[in-house]
C-alpha atoms as an extended CHARMM CRD file, in Angstrom:
* protein
*
       108  EXT
         1         1  VAL       CA              0.0000000000        0.0000000000        0.0000000000  PROA      1               0.0000000000
         2         2  LEU       CA              2.8230000000        2.4260000000        0.8000000000  PROA      2               0.0000000000
         3         3  GLN       CA              4.0980000000        2.6050000000       -2.7920000000  PROA      3               0.0000000000
         4         4  ASN       CA              0.7300000000        3.9410000000       -3.9910000000  PROA      4               0.0000000000
         5         5  PRO       CA             -0.3120000000        7.6040000000       -3.8970000000  PROA      5               0.0000000000
         6         6  LYS       CA             -1.5520000000        9.2450000000       -0.7190000000  PROA      6               0.0000000000
         7         7  ILE       CA             -5.3420000000        9.1190000000       -0.3800000000  PROA      7               0.0000000000
         8         8  ILE       CA             -7.2700000000       11.9330000000        1.2730000000  PROA      8               0.0000000000
         9         9  ALA       CA            -10.9180000000       11.4240000000        2.2320000000  PROA      9               0.0000000000
        10        10  VAL       CA            -12.5120000000       14.8600000000        2.6150000000  PROA      10              0.0000000000
        11        11  ASP       CA            -15.9210000000       15.7630000000        4.0080000000  PROA      11              0.0000000000
        12        12  PHE       CA            -18.1170000000       18.2710000000        2.1870000000  PROA      12              0.0000000000
        13        13  ASP       CA            -20.3230000000       20.2100000000        4.6360000000  PROA      13              0.0000000000
        14        14  GLY       CA            -18.2300000000       22.2720000000        7.0360000000  PROA      14              0.0000000000
        15        15  THR       CA            -14.9560000000       21.2020000000        5.4170000000  PROA      15              0.0000000000
        16        16  ILE       CA            -15.0190000000       21.9630000000        1.6770000000  PROA      16              0.0000000000
        17        17  THR       CA            -17.6320000000       24.5440000000        2.6100000000  PROA      17              0.0000000000
        18        18  LYS       CA            -17.1680000000       26.9330000000        5.5330000000  PROA      18              0.0000000000
        19        19  SER       CA            -20.3410000000       25.9120000000        7.3190000000  PROA      19              0.0000000000
        20        20  ASP       CA            -22.6440000000       22.9490000000        7.5970000000  PROA      20              0.0000000000
        21        21  ALA       CA            -25.6480000000       24.3810000000        5.7510000000  PROA      21              0.0000000000
        22        22  TRP       CA            -27.1720000000       21.0390000000        4.7520000000  PROA      22              0.0000000000
        23        23  PRO       CA            -29.2990000000       20.5820000000        2.6940000000  PROA      23              0.0000000000
        24        24  GLU       CA            -28.1210000000       23.8690000000        1.1830000000  PROA      24              0.0000000000
        25        25  ILE       CA            -24.5090000000       24.4060000000        0.1560000000  PROA      25              0.0000000000
        26        26  GLY       CA            -22.4680000000       26.8520000000        2.2120000000  PROA      26              0.0000000000
        27        27  GLU       CA            -19.7260000000       29.2120000000        1.1040000000  PROA      27              0.0000000000
        28        28  ILE       CA            -16.5820000000       27.6210000000       -0.2950000000  PROA      28              0.0000000000
        29        29  ASN       CA            -13.6990000000       27.1750000000        2.1630000000  PROA      29              0.0000000000
        30        30  GLU       CA            -10.8870000000       28.4710000000       -0.0310000000  PROA      30              0.0000000000
        31        31  LYS       CA             -8.1640000000       27.4960000000        2.4500000000  PROA      31              0.0000000000
        32        32  VAL       CA             -9.1860000000       23.8230000000        2.3890000000  PROA      32              0.0000000000
        33        33  VAL       CA             -9.8560000000       23.8170000000       -1.3500000000  PROA      33              0.0000000000
        34        34  GLN       CA             -6.4600000000       25.3520000000       -2.1220000000  PROA      34              0.0000000000
        35        35  ARG       CA             -4.7700000000       22.6960000000        0.0100000000  PROA      35              0.0000000000
        36        36  LEU       CA             -6.7150000000       19.9740000000       -1.8450000000  PROA      36              0.0000000000
        37        37  ARG       CA             -5.5240000000       21.3940000000       -5.1550000000  PROA      37              0.0000000000
        38        38  GLU       CA             -1.9270000000       21.3850000000       -3.8870000000  PROA      38              0.0000000000
        39        39  GLU       CA             -2.2740000000       17.7820000000       -2.7120000000  PROA      39              0.0000000000
        40        40  LYS       CA             -3.7120000000       16.7950000000       -6.1010000000  PROA      40              0.0000000000
        41        41  GLU       CA             -0.7300000000       18.4180000000       -7.8490000000  PROA      41              0.0000000000
        42        42  LYS       CA              1.5400000000       16.2400000000       -5.6780000000  PROA      42              0.0000000000
        43        43  GLY       CA             -0.2970000000       13.1600000000       -6.9570000000  PROA      43              0.0000000000
        44        44  SER       CA             -2.7030000000       12.4950000000       -4.0880000000  PROA      44              0.0000000000
        45        45  ILE       CA             -6.0500000000       10.8250000000       -4.6960000000  PROA      45              0.0000000000
        46        46  ILE       CA             -9.0110000000       12.8050000000       -3.3700000000  PROA      46              0.0000000000
        47        47  ILE       CA            -12.1860000000       11.0460000000       -2.2060000000  PROA      47              0.0000000000
        48        48  LEU       CA            -15.3040000000       13.0530000000       -1.4290000000  PROA      48              0.0000000000
        49        49  TRP       CA            -16.4460000000       11.4230000000        1.8170000000  PROA      49              0.0000000000
        50        50  THR       CA            -19.9190000000       12.6610000000        2.6450000000  PROA      50              0.0000000000
        51        51  CYS       CA            -23.2890000000       11.6280000000        4.0550000000  PROA      51              0.0000000000
        52        52  ARG       CA            -25.0250000000       13.4670000000        1.2220000000  PROA      52              0.0000000000
        53        53  HSD       CA            -27.0070000000       11.3230000000       -1.1730000000  PROA      53              0.0000000000
        54        54  GLY       CA            -29.4600000000       11.7190000000       -4.0300000000  PROA      54              0.0000000000
        55        55  LYS       CA            -30.1200000000       15.2800000000       -5.1550000000  PROA      55              0.0000000000
        56        56  GLN       CA            -27.9440000000       16.7890000000       -2.3990000000  PROA      56              0.0000000000
        57        57  LEU       CA            -24.9850000000       14.6230000000       -3.4390000000  PROA      57              0.0000000000
        58        58  GLU       CA            -25.4420000000       15.5800000000       -7.0860000000  PROA      58              0.0000000000
        59        59  GLU       CA            -25.4450000000       19.2610000000       -6.0510000000  PROA      59              0.0000000000
        60        60  ALA       CA            -22.2470000000       18.8000000000       -4.0120000000  PROA      60              0.0000000000
        61        61  LEU       CA            -20.5040000000       17.0790000000       -6.9220000000  PROA      61              0.0000000000
        62        62  GLU       CA            -21.6190000000       19.8390000000       -9.2750000000  PROA      62              0.0000000000
        63        63  PHE       CA            -20.3290000000       22.4360000000       -6.7860000000  PROA      63              0.0000000000
        64        64  CYS       CA            -16.9370000000       20.7010000000       -6.7550000000  PROA      64              0.0000000000
        65        65  LYS       CA            -16.8140000000       20.5310000000      -10.5350000000  PROA      65              0.0000000000
        66        66  LYS       CA            -17.8490000000       24.1830000000      -10.9300000000  PROA      66              0.0000000000
        67        67  ASN       CA            -15.2160000000       25.3170000000       -8.4120000000  PROA      67              0.0000000000
        68        68  ASN       CA            -12.3740000000       23.1830000000       -9.8050000000  PROA      68              0.0000000000
        69        69  ILE       CA            -12.1870000000       21.0160000000       -6.6800000000  PROA      69              0.0000000000
        70        70  PRO       CA            -10.3580000000       17.8260000000       -7.6700000000  PROA      70              0.0000000000
        71        71  ILE       CA            -12.4580000000       14.7880000000       -6.7630000000  PROA      71              0.0000000000
        72        72  ASP       CA            -11.3330000000       11.3600000000       -7.9670000000  PROA      72              0.0000000000
        73        73  TYR       CA            -13.9140000000        9.1990000000       -6.1750000000  PROA      73              0.0000000000
        74        74  CYS       CA            -17.0750000000        9.7680000000       -4.1910000000  PROA      74              0.0000000000
        75        75  ASN       CA            -17.9160000000        7.5910000000       -1.1790000000  PROA      75              0.0000000000
        76        76  ARG       CA            -15.9610000000        4.6510000000       -2.5510000000  PROA      76              0.0000000000
        77        77  ASN       CA            -12.4590000000        3.3280000000       -2.3540000000  PROA      77              0.0000000000
        78        78  ALA       CA             -9.8170000000        3.9030000000       -4.9910000000  PROA      78              0.0000000000
        79        79  SER       CA             -9.6230000000        1.0010000000       -7.4320000000  PROA      79              0.0000000000
        80        80  TRP       CA             -6.1210000000       -0.0630000000       -6.3390000000  PROA      80              0.0000000000
        81        81  VAL       CA             -7.3320000000       -0.3080000000       -2.7140000000  PROA      81              0.0000000000
        82        82  LYS       CA             -9.9340000000       -2.8910000000       -3.7190000000  PROA      82              0.0000000000
        83        83  GLU       CA             -7.2400000000       -4.8890000000       -5.5110000000  PROA      83              0.0000000000
        84        84  GLU       CA             -4.7260000000       -4.5530000000       -2.6600000000  PROA      84              0.0000000000
        85        85  PHE       CA             -7.1590000000       -5.7030000000        0.0050000000  PROA      85              0.0000000000
        86        86  GLU       CA             -8.9390000000       -8.2550000000       -2.2130000000  PROA      86              0.0000000000
        87        87  GLY       CA            -12.3370000000       -6.6390000000       -2.0180000000  PROA      87              0.0000000000
        88        88  CYS       CA            -14.0260000000       -3.5670000000       -0.7260000000  PROA      88              0.0000000000
        89        89  SER       CA            -15.2770000000       -2.8080000000        2.7440000000  PROA      89              0.0000000000
        90        90  ARG       CA            -17.7840000000       -0.1180000000        3.6320000000  PROA      90              0.0000000000
        91        91  LYS       CA            -15.0190000000        1.8550000000        5.3040000000  PROA      91              0.0000000000
        92        92  ILE       CA            -13.2040000000        4.2790000000        3.0350000000  PROA      92              0.0000000000
        93        93  PHE       CA             -9.4490000000        3.6840000000        3.1770000000  PROA      93              0.0000000000
        94        94  ALA       CA             -7.3830000000        6.8680000000        3.3110000000  PROA      94              0.0000000000
        95        95  HSD       CA             -4.0860000000        8.0700000000        4.6750000000  PROA      95              0.0000000000
        96        96  GLU       CA             -5.7940000000       11.2690000000        5.8770000000  PROA      96              0.0000000000
        97        97  TYR       CA             -9.4030000000       12.0580000000        6.7630000000  PROA      97              0.0000000000
        98        98  TRP       CA            -10.3370000000       15.7470000000        6.6020000000  PROA      98              0.0000000000
        99        99  ASP       CA            -13.5280000000       16.5520000000        8.5110000000  PROA      99              0.0000000000
       100       100  ASP       CA            -14.7640000000       19.4850000000       10.5930000000  PROA      100             0.0000000000
       101       101  LYS       CA            -16.0900000000       17.1210000000       13.2590000000  PROA      101             0.0000000000
       102       102  SER       CA            -12.9880000000       14.9810000000       13.6640000000  PROA      102             0.0000000000
       103       103  VAL       CA            -11.0460000000       14.2280000000       16.8140000000  PROA      103             0.0000000000
       104       104  ASN       CA             -7.4450000000       13.1410000000       16.6130000000  PROA      104             0.0000000000
       105       105  VAL       CA             -7.2380000000       10.2890000000       19.1110000000  PROA      105             0.0000000000
       106       106  LYS       CA             -3.5070000000       10.9070000000       19.4800000000  PROA      106             0.0000000000
       107       107  ASP       CA             -4.4420000000       14.1780000000       21.1880000000  PROA      107             0.0000000000
       108       108  LEU       CA             -6.6200000000       12.4600000000       23.8130000000  PROA      108             0.0000000000
């Protein structure tokens, strides 16, 4: 797994956007989006990792496309992860998880 690109799973509401305005879409969080773009330029894989579904998910994906936010996968593992682990679990594999509601257990 280590020889493959870094994978970042990023939340939408409150992370890519500045606030959690669900079901609406909040204002873009330029600081996070710029960092995502930089990570993509370094070769990272970006997974949109969100609870949105249906129409709200389509709107989030359109928002990302319109704002040049690099998304490689949405709520699913990268193809090489499925091959590496001989299948696909419900958990999204990533090297980093970006979320406004996260707690780093190393800080506890």
